[in-house]
mmCIF file of C-alpha atoms in Angstrom:
data_model
loop_
_atom_site.group_PDB
_atom_site.id
_atom_site.type_symbol
_atom_site.label_atom_id
_atom_site.label_comp_id
_atom_site.label_asym_id
_atom_site.label_seq_id
_atom_site.Cartn_x
_atom_site.Cartn_y
_atom_site.Cartn_z
ATOM 1 C CA MET L 932 8.199 -20.687 20.504
ATOM 2 C CA GLY L 933 11.144 -23.485 21.064
ATOM 3 C CA GLN L 934 13.809 -24.013 18.816
ATOM 4 C CA ASN L 935 12.673 -24.424 15.386
ATOM 5 C CA LEU L 936 15.486 -25.594 13.189
ATOM 6 C CA ALA L 937 13.831 -25.420 9.809
ATOM 7 C CA ALA L 938 12.588 -21.807 10.071
ATOM 8 C CA GLY L 939 15.973 -21.005 12.583
ATOM 9 C CA ILE L 940 18.655 -21.820 9.565
ATOM 10 C CA GLY L 941 19.859 -18.495 7.981
ATOM 11 C CA PHE L 942 20.861 -18.540 4.336
ATOM 12 C CA ARG L 943 24.522 -18.859 3.128
ATOM 13 C CA PRO L 944 26.096 -15.361 1.781
ATOM 14 C CA LEU L 945 25.917 -15.033 -1.612
ATOM 15 C CA GLN L 946 29.342 -15.616 -3.723
ATOM 16 C CA ALA L 947 31.170 -12.377 -4.447
ATOM 17 C CA GLY L 948 30.430 -11.619 -8.139
ATOM 18 C CA THR L 949 27.700 -13.511 -8.876
ATOM 19 C CA GLN L 950 25.277 -10.784 -8.082
ATOM 20 C CA PRO L 951 25.094 -7.586 -9.327
ATOM 21 C CA ALA L 952 26.305 -4.440 -7.724
ATOM 22 C CA TYR L 953 23.752 -1.778 -6.991
ATOM 23 C CA ALA L 954 25.554 1.065 -8.516
ATOM 24 C CA THR L 955 26.461 0.278 -12.494
ATOM 25 C CA PRO L 956 27.443 3.352 -13.906
ATOM 26 C CA THR L 957 27.031 1.957 -17.490
ATOM 27 C CA TYR L 958 23.052 0.947 -16.737
ATOM 28 C CA ARG L 959 22.150 4.748 -16.217
ATOM 29 C CA SER L 960 19.089 4.447 -13.709
ATOM 30 C CA THR L 961 21.116 3.141 -11.111
ATOM 31 C CA ALA L 962 23.016 6.507 -10.656
ATOM 32 C CA LEU L 963 20.167 8.148 -8.514
ATOM 33 C CA ARG L 964 18.701 4.761 -7.355
ATOM 34 C CA ALA L 965 21.389 2.706 -6.026
ATOM 35 C CA PRO L 966 22.183 3.374 -2.224
ATOM 36 C CA PHE L 967 25.629 5.127 -1.001
ATOM 37 C CA SER L 968 25.550 3.253 2.128
ATOM 38 C CA ALA L 969 26.711 -0.421 2.471
ATOM 39 C CA PRO L 970 23.630 -2.410 3.636
ATOM 40 C CA ILE L 971 23.645 -3.892 7.297
ATOM 41 C CA SER L 972 24.540 -6.929 7.638
ATOM 42 C CA PHE L 973 21.820 -9.076 9.734
ATOM 43 C CA PRO L 974 21.478 -12.868 10.492
ATOM 44 C CA GLY L 975 18.013 -12.224 9.643
ATOM 45 C CA SER L 976 15.279 -14.039 11.762
ATOM 46 C CA LEU L 977 12.116 -15.790 11.143
ATOM 47 C CA THR L 978 11.055 -12.789 9.339
ATOM 48 C CA GLU L 979 13.615 -13.687 6.543
ATOM 49 C CA THR L 980 13.578 -17.224 6.700
ATOM 50 C CA THR L 981 10.287 -17.895 6.426
ATOM 51 C CA GLY L 982 8.394 -16.876 3.212
ATOM 52 C CA PRO L 983 4.416 -16.579 1.725
ATOM 53 C CA ARG L 984 3.183 -19.318 0.153
ATOM 54 C CA PHE L 985 1.483 -19.166 -2.944
ATOM 55 C CA THR L 986 -0.936 -21.615 -4.131
ATOM 56 C CA PRO L 987 -2.787 -22.414 -7.773
ATOM 57 C CA GLU L 988 -5.997 -21.968 -5.811
ATOM 58 C CA ARG L 989 -5.698 -18.480 -5.284
ATOM 59 C CA PHE L 990 -3.253 -17.735 -8.032
ATOM 60 C CA PRO L 991 -4.287 -19.616 -11.450
ATOM 61 C CA PRO L 992 -1.214 -20.902 -13.362
ATOM 62 C CA LEU L 993 -1.527 -19.488 -17.146
ATOM 63 C CA THR L 994 0.984 -21.606 -18.451
ATOM 64 C CA ASP L 995 0.297 -20.920 -22.281
ATOM 65 C CA LEU L 996 1.024 -17.177 -23.458
ATOM 66 C CA SER L 997 0.833 -17.995 -27.054
ATOM 67 C CA ARG L 998 -2.412 -18.076 -27.318
ATOM 68 C CA VAL L 999 -5.620 -15.738 -26.370
ATOM 69 C CA GLU L 1000 -9.162 -16.737 -26.187
ATOM 70 C CA GLY L 1001 -8.123 -19.216 -28.744
ATOM 71 C CA HIS L 1002 -6.118 -17.291 -31.017
ATOM 72 C CA ASP L 1003 -2.591 -17.653 -31.720
ATOM 73 C CA ALA L 1004 -0.065 -15.074 -31.091
ATOM 74 C CA GLN L 1005 2.239 -13.728 -33.764
ATOM 75 C CA GLY L 1006 5.832 -14.646 -33.462
ATOM 76 C CA GLN L 1007 8.120 -17.611 -32.942
ATOM 77 C CA ARG L 1008 6.479 -20.478 -30.535
ATOM 78 C CA ILE L 1009 8.738 -21.578 -27.900
ATOM 79 C CA ILE L 1010 8.383 -24.038 -24.803
ATOM 80 C CA VAL L 1011 10.603 -23.106 -21.963
ATOM 81 C CA ALA L 1012 11.327 -25.411 -19.160
ATOM 82 C CA GLY L 1013 13.533 -26.343 -16.708
ATOM 83 C CA THR L 1014 14.158 -26.860 -12.854
ATOM 84 C CA VAL L 1015 14.451 -24.871 -9.719
ATOM 85 C CA THR L 1016 16.769 -25.865 -7.099
ATOM 86 C CA ASP L 1017 18.637 -24.626 -4.112
ATOM 87 C CA GLU L 1018 22.394 -24.514 -3.765
ATOM 88 C CA ASP L 1019 22.306 -27.471 -2.340
ATOM 89 C CA GLY L 1020 20.806 -28.885 -5.811
ATOM 90 C CA LYS L 1021 17.585 -29.830 -3.840
ATOM 91 C CA PRO L 1022 14.716 -29.341 -5.990
ATOM 92 C CA VAL L 1023 11.851 -26.673 -4.887
ATOM 93 C CA PRO L 1024 8.761 -28.117 -5.194
ATOM 94 C CA HIS L 1025 5.382 -26.416 -5.830
ATOM 95 C CA THR L 1026 6.767 -22.860 -5.589
ATOM 96 C CA MET L 1027 5.567 -20.081 -7.962
ATOM 97 C CA ILE L 1028 7.057 -18.920 -10.776
ATOM 98 C CA GLU L 1029 5.826 -15.337 -12.157
ATOM 99 C CA LEU L 1030 6.701 -14.391 -16.041
ATOM 100 C CA TRP L 1031 6.246 -11.408 -17.980
ATOM 101 C CA GLN L 1032 7.744 -10.300 -21.744
ATOM 102 C CA ALA L 1033 7.301 -8.417 -24.603
ATOM 103 C CA ASN L 1034 5.744 -9.744 -27.514
ATOM 104 C CA ALA L 1035 7.600 -10.917 -30.982
ATOM 105 C CA ALA L 1036 7.665 -7.159 -31.949
ATOM 106 C CA GLY L 1037 9.819 -6.043 -28.891
ATOM 107 C CA ARG L 1038 6.557 -4.282 -27.132
ATOM 108 C CA TYR L 1039 4.812 -4.788 -23.758
ATOM 109 C CA ARG L 1040 1.450 -4.501 -23.279
ATOM 110 C CA HIS L 1041 1.842 -1.445 -20.713
ATOM 111 C CA PRO L 1042 1.325 2.068 -20.717
ATOM 112 C CA VAL L 1043 4.637 3.380 -20.282
ATOM 113 C CA ASP L 1044 5.986 1.190 -23.647
ATOM 114 C CA ARG L 1045 6.136 3.783 -26.151
ATOM 115 C CA HIS L 1046 8.148 1.761 -28.447
ATOM 116 C CA ASP L 1047 6.732 2.067 -32.147
ATOM 117 C CA ALA L 1048 6.178 -1.519 -32.433
ATOM 118 C CA PRO L 1049 2.751 -2.917 -33.094
ATOM 119 C CA LEU L 1050 0.671 -4.473 -30.297
ATOM 120 C CA ASP L 1051 -0.671 -8.190 -30.586
ATOM 121 C CA PRO L 1052 -3.939 -8.685 -29.451
ATOM 122 C CA TRP L 1053 -3.561 -12.027 -29.000
ATOM 123 C CA PHE L 1054 -0.815 -11.895 -26.748
ATOM 124 C CA HIS L 1055 -0.668 -10.421 -22.936
ATOM 125 C CA GLY L 1056 2.668 -10.936 -22.002
ATOM 126 C CA ALA L 1057 2.195 -12.227 -18.215
ATOM 127 C CA GLY L 1058 2.231 -16.041 -17.083
ATOM 128 C CA ARG L 1059 2.426 -17.852 -13.995
ATOM 129 C CA VAL L 1060 3.583 -21.414 -13.537
ATOM 130 C CA PHE L 1061 4.289 -23.470 -10.325
ATOM 131 C CA THR L 1062 6.767 -26.166 -9.943
ATOM 132 C CA ASP L 1063 5.923 -29.687 -9.554
ATOM 133 C CA ALA L 1064 6.844 -32.162 -6.820
ATOM 134 C CA GLY L 1065 10.326 -32.593 -8.314
ATOM 135 C CA GLY L 1066 10.931 -28.820 -8.817
ATOM 136 C CA ARG L 1067 10.309 -28.431 -12.788
ATOM 137 C CA TYR L 1068 8.284 -26.100 -14.352
ATOM 138 C CA ARG L 1069 7.182 -25.637 -18.207
ATOM 139 C CA PHE L 1070 5.622 -22.940 -20.046
ATOM 140 C CA VAL L 1071 4.841 -21.925 -23.632
ATOM 141 C CA SER L 1072 5.218 -18.555 -25.247
ATOM 142 C CA VAL L 1073 6.341 -16.662 -28.032
ATOM 143 C CA ARG L 1074 9.945 -15.468 -28.324
ATOM 144 C CA PRO L 1075 10.084 -11.770 -27.399
ATOM 145 C CA GLY L 1076 11.419 -9.231 -29.623
ATOM 146 C CA SER L 1077 14.274 -7.115 -28.864
ATOM 147 C CA TYR L 1078 13.335 -2.949 -28.293
ATOM 148 C CA PRO L 1079 15.334 -0.199 -28.099
ATOM 149 C CA TRP L 1080 15.954 1.885 -24.389
ATOM 150 C CA ARG L 1081 17.217 4.993 -23.849
ATOM 151 C CA ASN L 1082 20.171 4.097 -21.817
ATOM 152 C CA HIS L 1083 22.558 5.078 -24.128
ATOM 153 C CA LYS L 1084 22.688 6.185 -27.701
ATOM 154 C CA ASN L 1085 21.290 3.077 -29.987
ATOM 155 C CA ALA L 1086 20.454 1.072 -26.803
ATOM 156 C CA TRP L 1087 18.869 -2.027 -27.509
ATOM 157 C CA ARG L 1088 17.625 -4.983 -25.058
ATOM 158 C CA PRO L 1089 18.863 -8.723 -25.886
ATOM 159 C CA SER L 1090 15.448 -10.787 -25.952
ATOM 160 C CA HIS L 1091 14.370 -11.650 -22.358
ATOM 161 C CA ILE L 1092 12.002 -12.985 -20.229
ATOM 162 C CA HIS L 1093 11.316 -11.610 -16.668
ATOM 163 C CA PHE L 1094 11.109 -14.514 -14.178
ATOM 164 C CA SER L 1095 9.887 -13.778 -10.536
ATOM 165 C CA LEU L 1096 10.410 -16.897 -7.709
ATOM 166 C CA PHE L 1097 10.095 -16.564 -4.004
ATOM 167 C CA GLY L 1098 11.242 -19.827 -2.557
ATOM 168 C CA PRO L 1099 10.630 -20.795 0.903
ATOM 169 C CA GLY L 1100 12.272 -17.954 2.354
ATOM 170 C CA PHE L 1101 11.814 -14.144 1.800
ATOM 171 C CA ALA L 1102 15.822 -14.028 1.779
ATOM 172 C CA GLN L 1103 15.288 -16.260 -1.145
ATOM 173 C CA ARG L 1104 13.129 -14.064 -3.361
ATOM 174 C CA LEU L 1105 14.688 -13.715 -6.847
ATOM 175 C CA ILE L 1106 13.904 -11.451 -9.483
ATOM 176 C CA THR L 1107 16.125 -12.134 -13.311
ATOM 177 C CA GLN L 1108 15.756 -12.307 -16.782
ATOM 178 C CA MET L 1109 16.401 -15.246 -18.973
ATOM 179 C CA TYR L 1110 17.887 -14.505 -22.106
ATOM 180 C CA PHE L 1111 18.422 -16.638 -25.566
ATOM 181 C CA GLU L 1112 21.691 -18.267 -26.573
ATOM 182 C CA GLY L 1113 23.589 -16.718 -29.584
ATOM 183 C CA ASP L 1114 21.827 -13.318 -29.124
ATOM 184 C CA PRO L 1115 24.388 -10.886 -30.347
ATOM 185 C CA LEU L 1116 22.691 -8.007 -28.223
ATOM 186 C CA LEU L 1117 23.942 -9.962 -24.749
ATOM 187 C CA ALA L 1118 27.541 -8.361 -25.460
ATOM 188 C CA LEU L 1119 26.139 -4.911 -25.581
ATOM 189 C CA ASP L 1120 23.629 -5.097 -22.772
ATOM 190 C CA PRO L 1121 24.610 -3.117 -19.317
ATOM 191 C CA ILE L 1122 22.119 -5.210 -17.486
ATOM 192 C CA PHE L 1123 23.070 -8.618 -18.563
ATOM 193 C CA HIS L 1124 26.787 -7.056 -17.700
ATOM 194 C CA SER L 1125 25.762 -5.504 -14.193
ATOM 195 C CA VAL L 1126 26.573 -9.329 -12.946
ATOM 196 C CA PRO L 1127 30.549 -9.055 -12.830
ATOM 197 C CA ASP L 1128 31.191 -12.596 -12.616
ATOM 198 C CA ALA L 1129 31.278 -14.287 -16.362
ATOM 199 C CA GLN L 1130 29.982 -17.728 -15.499
ATOM 200 C CA ALA L 1131 26.917 -16.022 -13.545
ATOM 201 C CA ARG L 1132 26.175 -14.014 -16.305
ATOM 202 C CA GLU L 1133 25.923 -17.299 -18.861
ATOM 203 C CA ARG L 1134 23.838 -18.952 -16.296
ATOM 204 C CA LEU L 1135 21.133 -16.364 -17.172
ATOM 205 C CA VAL L 1136 21.200 -17.831 -21.089
ATOM 206 C CA ALA L 1137 18.934 -20.460 -22.145
ATOM 207 C CA ARG L 1138 20.239 -23.221 -24.235
ATOM 208 C CA LEU L 1139 18.113 -24.353 -27.331
ATOM 209 C CA ALA L 1140 17.102 -28.117 -25.825
ATOM 210 C CA ILE L 1141 16.163 -30.380 -28.968
ATOM 211 C CA ASP L 1142 14.792 -32.902 -26.286
ATOM 212 C CA LEU L 1143 12.402 -29.904 -25.012
ATOM 213 C CA THR L 1144 11.591 -29.102 -28.947
ATOM 214 C CA GLU L 1145 8.272 -30.502 -29.980
ATOM 215 C CA PRO L 1146 8.281 -31.549 -33.683
ATOM 216 C CA GLU L 1147 6.280 -29.106 -35.914
ATOM 217 C CA TRP L 1148 5.194 -27.195 -33.270
ATOM 218 C CA ALA L 1149 7.452 -25.342 -31.275
ATOM 219 C CA LEU L 1150 11.603 -24.595 -30.188
ATOM 220 C CA GLY L 1151 12.335 -25.777 -26.887
ATOM 221 C CA TYR L 1152 14.747 -23.867 -24.347
ATOM 222 C CA ARG L 1153 16.109 -24.735 -21.179
ATOM 223 C CA PHE L 1154 16.642 -22.362 -18.181
ATOM 224 C CA ASP L 1155 17.373 -23.435 -14.725
ATOM 225 C CA ILE L 1156 17.113 -21.640 -11.636
ATOM 226 C CA VAL L 1157 19.125 -21.856 -8.397
ATOM 227 C CA LEU L 1158 17.704 -20.030 -5.565
ATOM 228 C CA ARG L 1159 19.917 -19.219 -2.447
ATOM 229 C CA GLY L 1160 20.693 -22.563 0.047
ATOM 230 C CA ARG L 1161 20.174 -22.615 3.866
ATOM 231 C CA GLY L 1162 23.248 -22.049 5.776
ATOM 232 C CA ALA L 1163 25.359 -25.201 6.871
ATOM 233 C CA THR L 1164 24.977 -23.896 10.773
ATOM 234 C CA PRO L 1165 22.060 -23.091 12.981
ATOM 235 C CA MET L 1166 21.617 -19.501 13.036
ATOM 236 C CA GLU L 1167 20.192 -19.869 16.598
ATOM 237 C CA ALA L 1168 23.080 -22.273 17.741
ATOM 238 C CA MET O 105 26.797 -26.531 -6.804
ATOM 239 C CA PRO O 106 26.200 -23.557 -8.531
ATOM 240 C CA SER O 107 25.728 -20.595 -6.959
ATOM 241 C CA ALA O 108 21.973 -18.961 -6.513
ATOM 242 C CA THR O 109 21.003 -17.409 -10.282
ATOM 243 C CA ALA O 110 22.020 -13.723 -10.758
ATOM 244 C CA GLN O 111 19.441 -11.188 -9.934
ATOM 245 C CA GLN O 112 18.257 -8.994 -12.867
ATOM 246 C CA THR O 113 16.475 -5.730 -12.294
ATOM 247 C CA ILE O 114 12.579 -5.870 -12.428
ATOM 248 C CA GLY O 115 12.388 -2.891 -15.085
ATOM 249 C CA PRO O 116 9.496 -0.334 -15.777
ATOM 250 C CA TYR O 117 6.892 -3.345 -17.285
ATOM 251 C CA TRP O 118 6.352 -5.170 -14.030
ATOM 252 C CA HIS O 119 2.996 -4.004 -13.491
ATOM 253 C CA LEU O 120 1.939 -6.976 -16.010
ATOM 254 C CA LEU O 121 1.802 -8.591 -12.488
ATOM 255 C CA GLU O 122 0.121 -6.393 -10.618
ATOM 256 C CA ASP O 123 -3.074 -7.221 -8.889
ATOM 257 C CA PRO O 124 -3.802 -4.056 -6.529
ATOM 258 C CA GLN O 125 -5.663 -6.416 -4.040
ATOM 259 C CA VAL O 126 -2.653 -7.859 -3.039
ATOM 260 C CA ALA O 127 -1.787 -4.498 -1.447
ATOM 261 C CA ASP O 128 -4.655 -5.854 1.251
ATOM 262 C CA LEU O 129 -3.400 -8.486 3.511
ATOM 263 C CA THR O 130 -6.815 -8.221 5.046
ATOM 264 C CA ARG O 131 -9.010 -8.833 2.126
ATOM 265 C CA PHE O 132 -9.548 -12.771 2.883
ATOM 266 C CA GLY O 133 -11.305 -11.573 5.862
ATOM 267 C CA ALA O 134 -8.312 -12.214 8.840
ATOM 268 C CA PRO O 135 -9.621 -11.178 11.977
ATOM 269 C CA GLY O 136 -7.967 -8.283 14.074
ATOM 270 C CA PRO O 137 -7.570 -4.860 14.102
ATOM 271 C CA ALA O 138 -6.000 -3.402 10.660
ATOM 272 C CA ILE O 139 -3.764 -0.849 9.937
ATOM 273 C CA THR O 140 -2.549 0.791 7.014
ATOM 274 C CA LEU O 141 1.238 1.309 6.222
ATOM 275 C CA GLN O 142 1.966 3.987 3.775
ATOM 276 C CA GLY O 143 4.673 6.198 2.652
ATOM 277 C CA ARG O 144 6.585 7.525 -0.274
ATOM 278 C CA LEU O 145 9.550 6.506 -1.951
ATOM 279 C CA PHE O 146 12.276 8.862 -3.132
ATOM 280 C CA ASP O 147 15.345 8.731 -5.066
ATOM 281 C CA GLY O 148 19.007 10.403 -4.700
ATOM 282 C CA ALA O 149 17.521 13.660 -6.552
ATOM 283 C CA GLY O 150 14.463 13.666 -3.657
ATOM 284 C CA ALA O 151 12.126 12.805 -6.577
ATOM 285 C CA PRO O 152 9.233 10.292 -6.286
ATOM 286 C CA VAL O 153 9.837 6.825 -7.752
ATOM 287 C CA GLY O 154 6.798 6.226 -9.525
ATOM 288 C CA ASP O 155 7.805 3.044 -11.153
ATOM 289 C CA ALA O 156 9.047 0.703 -8.155
ATOM 290 C CA CYS O 157 7.164 -2.558 -6.795
ATOM 291 C CA ILE O 158 7.407 -2.767 -3.188
ATOM 292 C CA GLU O 159 6.486 -6.183 -1.367
ATOM 293 C CA LEU O 160 5.678 -6.593 2.376
ATOM 294 C CA TRP O 161 6.119 -9.860 4.165
ATOM 295 C CA GLN O 162 5.518 -10.553 7.856
ATOM 296 C CA ALA O 163 5.864 -13.543 10.302
ATOM 297 C CA ASP O 164 3.415 -12.535 12.849
ATOM 298 C CA PRO O 165 0.741 -13.090 13.051
ATOM 299 C CA SER O 166 1.071 -16.549 11.610
ATOM 300 C CA PRO O 167 0.326 -17.096 7.691
ATOM 301 C CA SER O 168 -3.263 -18.544 7.600
ATOM 302 C CA GLU O 169 -5.791 -19.422 4.854
ATOM 303 C CA LEU O 170 -7.347 -15.795 5.936
ATOM 304 C CA PHE O 171 -4.116 -14.150 6.056
ATOM 305 C CA PRO O 172 -1.529 -14.246 3.664
ATOM 306 C CA GLY O 173 1.481 -12.440 5.355
ATOM 307 C CA PHE O 174 2.414 -11.061 1.894
ATOM 308 C CA GLY O 175 1.260 -7.938 0.132
ATOM 309 C CA ARG O 176 2.396 -6.173 -3.001
ATOM 310 C CA SER O 177 2.141 -2.415 -3.816
ATOM 311 C CA GLY O 178 3.198 0.005 -6.773
ATOM 312 C CA THR O 179 4.013 3.144 -6.114
ATOM 313 C CA ASN O 180 2.179 5.788 -8.203
ATOM 314 C CA ALA O 181 3.240 8.799 -9.818
ATOM 315 C CA ASP O 182 3.852 10.585 -6.425
ATOM 316 C CA GLY O 183 5.939 7.946 -5.318
ATOM 317 C CA TRP O 184 3.152 6.586 -2.694
ATOM 318 C CA PHE O 185 2.577 3.033 -1.681
ATOM 319 C CA ARG O 186 0.160 1.691 0.626
ATOM 320 C CA PHE O 187 -0.659 -1.844 2.327
ATOM 321 C CA ARG O 188 -3.515 -2.400 4.336
ATOM 322 C CA THR O 189 -2.325 -5.393 7.383
ATOM 323 C CA LEU O 190 -3.041 -6.860 10.710
ATOM 324 C CA LYS O 191 -0.301 -5.025 13.016
ATOM 325 C CA PRO O 192 2.327 -7.569 13.930
ATOM 326 C CA GLY O 193 2.999 -8.452 17.440
ATOM 327 C CA PRO O 194 6.915 -9.467 18.757
ATOM 328 C CA ILE O 195 8.697 -12.468 17.410
ATOM 329 C CA ARG O 196 11.386 -14.399 19.325
ATOM 330 C CA GLY O 197 14.882 -13.928 17.395
ATOM 331 C CA CYS O 198 18.601 -15.523 17.327
ATOM 332 C CA GLY O 199 19.456 -17.038 21.045
ATOM 333 C CA ASN O 200 17.010 -15.213 23.468
ATOM 334 C CA ALA O 201 16.573 -12.060 21.900
ATOM 335 C CA THR O 202 13.121 -10.804 21.480
ATOM 336 C CA GLU O 203 12.491 -8.498 18.267
ATOM 337 C CA ALA O 204 10.360 -5.807 18.281
ATOM 338 C CA PRO O 205 7.253 -5.896 15.953
ATOM 339 C CA HIS O 206 8.048 -5.134 12.696
ATOM 340 C CA LEU O 207 7.404 -6.229 9.127
ATOM 341 C CA ALA O 208 9.578 -6.892 5.958
ATOM 342 C CA LEU O 209 10.089 -4.861 3.053
ATOM 343 C CA ALA O 210 11.861 -5.671 -0.337
ATOM 344 C CA ILE O 211 11.787 -2.847 -2.657
ATOM 345 C CA HIS O 212 11.971 -4.002 -6.898
ATOM 346 C CA ALA O 213 12.496 -1.205 -9.795
ATOM 347 C CA ARG O 214 13.992 -0.151 -12.507
ATOM 348 C CA GLY O 215 17.499 1.380 -11.763
ATOM 349 C CA LEU O 216 17.859 -1.390 -9.011
ATOM 350 C CA THR O 217 19.869 -4.306 -10.098
ATOM 351 C CA ARG O 218 18.490 -6.274 -7.613
ATOM 352 C CA PRO O 219 16.150 -6.174 -4.501
ATOM 353 C CA LEU O 220 16.757 -3.417 -1.483
ATOM 354 C CA PHE O 221 15.553 -5.116 1.940
ATOM 355 C CA THR O 222 14.454 -3.311 5.023
ATOM 356 C CA ARG O 223 12.219 -3.591 7.697
ATOM 357 C CA VAL O 224 9.297 -1.576 9.230
ATOM 358 C CA TYR O 225 8.927 -0.749 12.921
ATOM 359 C CA PHE O 226 6.677 1.158 14.899
ATOM 360 C CA ALA O 227 7.396 3.984 16.930
ATOM 361 C CA ALA O 228 7.184 4.330 20.662
ATOM 362 C CA ASP O 229 7.316 0.479 21.150
ATOM 363 C CA ALA O 230 9.364 -0.229 24.267
ATOM 364 C CA LEU O 231 10.631 -3.162 22.518
ATOM 365 C CA ASN O 232 12.415 -1.138 19.809
ATOM 366 C CA GLU O 233 15.040 -0.317 22.439
ATOM 367 C CA THR O 234 16.021 -4.095 22.732
ATOM 368 C CA ASP O 235 15.350 -5.059 19.272
ATOM 369 C CA PRO O 236 18.745 -7.070 17.573
ATOM 370 C CA LEU O 237 18.524 -5.192 14.309
ATOM 371 C CA LEU O 238 17.701 -1.840 15.738
ATOM 372 C CA SER O 239 20.568 -2.203 18.050
ATOM 373 C CA LEU O 240 23.017 -2.525 15.495
ATOM 374 C CA ILE O 241 22.619 1.313 14.060
ATOM 375 C CA ASP O 242 23.962 3.565 16.589
ATOM 376 C CA ASP O 243 23.041 6.858 15.022
ATOM 377 C CA ARG O 244 19.708 7.876 15.841
ATOM 378 C CA ALA O 245 18.718 9.281 12.551
ATOM 379 C CA ARG O 246 19.707 6.338 10.734
ATOM 380 C CA ARG O 247 17.785 4.176 13.008
ATOM 381 C CA ALA O 248 14.852 6.657 12.257
ATOM 382 C CA THR O 249 14.526 5.478 8.800
ATOM 383 C CA LEU O 250 13.159 1.914 9.865
ATOM 384 C CA ILE O 251 10.873 3.289 12.248
ATOM 385 C CA ALA O 252 7.208 4.411 11.020
ATOM 386 C CA GLU O 253 5.450 7.183 13.031
ATOM 387 C CA PRO O 254 1.650 7.373 13.739
ATOM 388 C CA ASP O 255 -0.267 9.209 10.998
ATOM 389 C CA GLY O 256 -4.309 9.243 11.617
ATOM 390 C CA ASP O 257 -6.159 6.438 12.910
ATOM 391 C CA HIS O 258 -4.757 3.023 12.566
ATOM 392 C CA THR O 259 -2.479 4.451 10.074
ATOM 393 C CA TRP O 260 1.302 4.437 9.832
ATOM 394 C CA ARG O 261 4.045 6.309 7.609
ATOM 395 C CA LEU O 262 7.418 5.608 6.658
ATOM 396 C CA ASP O 263 9.193 7.092 3.631
ATOM 397 C CA ILE O 264 11.950 5.311 2.132
ATOM 398 C CA ARG O 265 15.237 7.391 0.164
ATOM 399 C CA LEU O 266 17.355 4.989 -1.765
ATOM 400 C CA GLN O 267 19.944 6.897 -1.843
ATOM 401 C CA GLY O 268 21.524 10.249 -0.064
ATOM 402 C CA ALA O 269 22.129 12.136 3.392
ATOM 403 C CA ARG O 270 18.780 10.711 5.027
ATOM 404 C CA GLU O 271 19.102 7.646 3.023
ATOM 405 C CA THR O 272 17.039 4.479 4.423
ATOM 406 C CA VAL O 273 19.121 1.691 6.028
ATOM 407 C CA PHE O 274 19.033 -1.648 3.971
ATOM 408 C CA ILE O 275 20.012 -5.192 5.390
ATOM 409 C CA VAL O 276 21.383 -7.978 3.911
ATOM 410 C CA PHE O 277 21.073 -11.557 5.448
#
């Protein structure tokens, strides 16, 4: 197999506080699901430094969630755009982003969601977009509504869009949620606050971007995403 | 430079992404003997976890047009997940080490604030004894949480326990 530097360089350790703890007592569902034992630290090998490739041919993009069969969904139309880079600031080109969200009323098109809010026949709530050669992405949707969950009395999730990214290495797998600037529910949300570091939390909040906003059509929000970077030292040295 | 974006739980509604075909890594006609990997996912109370997303990745056989190397399976109400794939061979690890045949898993679920990573090895493989990851785990019972057992023709079984006395070994890298 020979020395393969590209595949043999491990990933940089995560910075303390910037990722959520598994055991987050204020987020009740973690109580029986967070492991008790600390994970084993392992430098990783080809298995973790390589990762799946997704192509638009096999995973067709769906970049406009705001329309179904030519009909507009209810709600505030939004454009979300940004860049995907690694921790060295290098763009991550041609990488797949999966998206899912509630409709404008705060209801998911999902059998488990029993919230008493209307489904919208013209909103499905799942999308898929690929970054371009410069790591940029863009999609159109409607602003998701807030919805209640049973975590504690009168618990409501802030508006959010789920993002799923892979990057070139399996160790870079990222699933996160994008929030909206100025949402007062953020201050009360245990999932948002599962991230200890305030700056890391703020980076989950998309900002209104007037340069992305299209006149007479849709509000623009910017959300930039950073995937783990490669370590400075070759793992196989 | 900013650190990696914070993870947030996949939540209970991730099935909006689900395509059950993706659990079958042989669906594009990859040649070679196929195996089924199946198991159940349990929480700290021993109850099945029915809303998880389990992802599989393997570096061997090398991914190609016919073999994606990646699969995704939801868990059903009884906690079952199931993949169809090609049995991996050994790969080279750090230095001159050889890694025993294995699959990588990432587990996402409501109540997991970020993914859990683990590996699946295959019982009775002689290379398990010298595998660099398995060798880090002294306790035989803990080590066994990463080793799938035969469960019928070309079928392997490994249950995953998120928490408690028989908790699966999870890894960070």
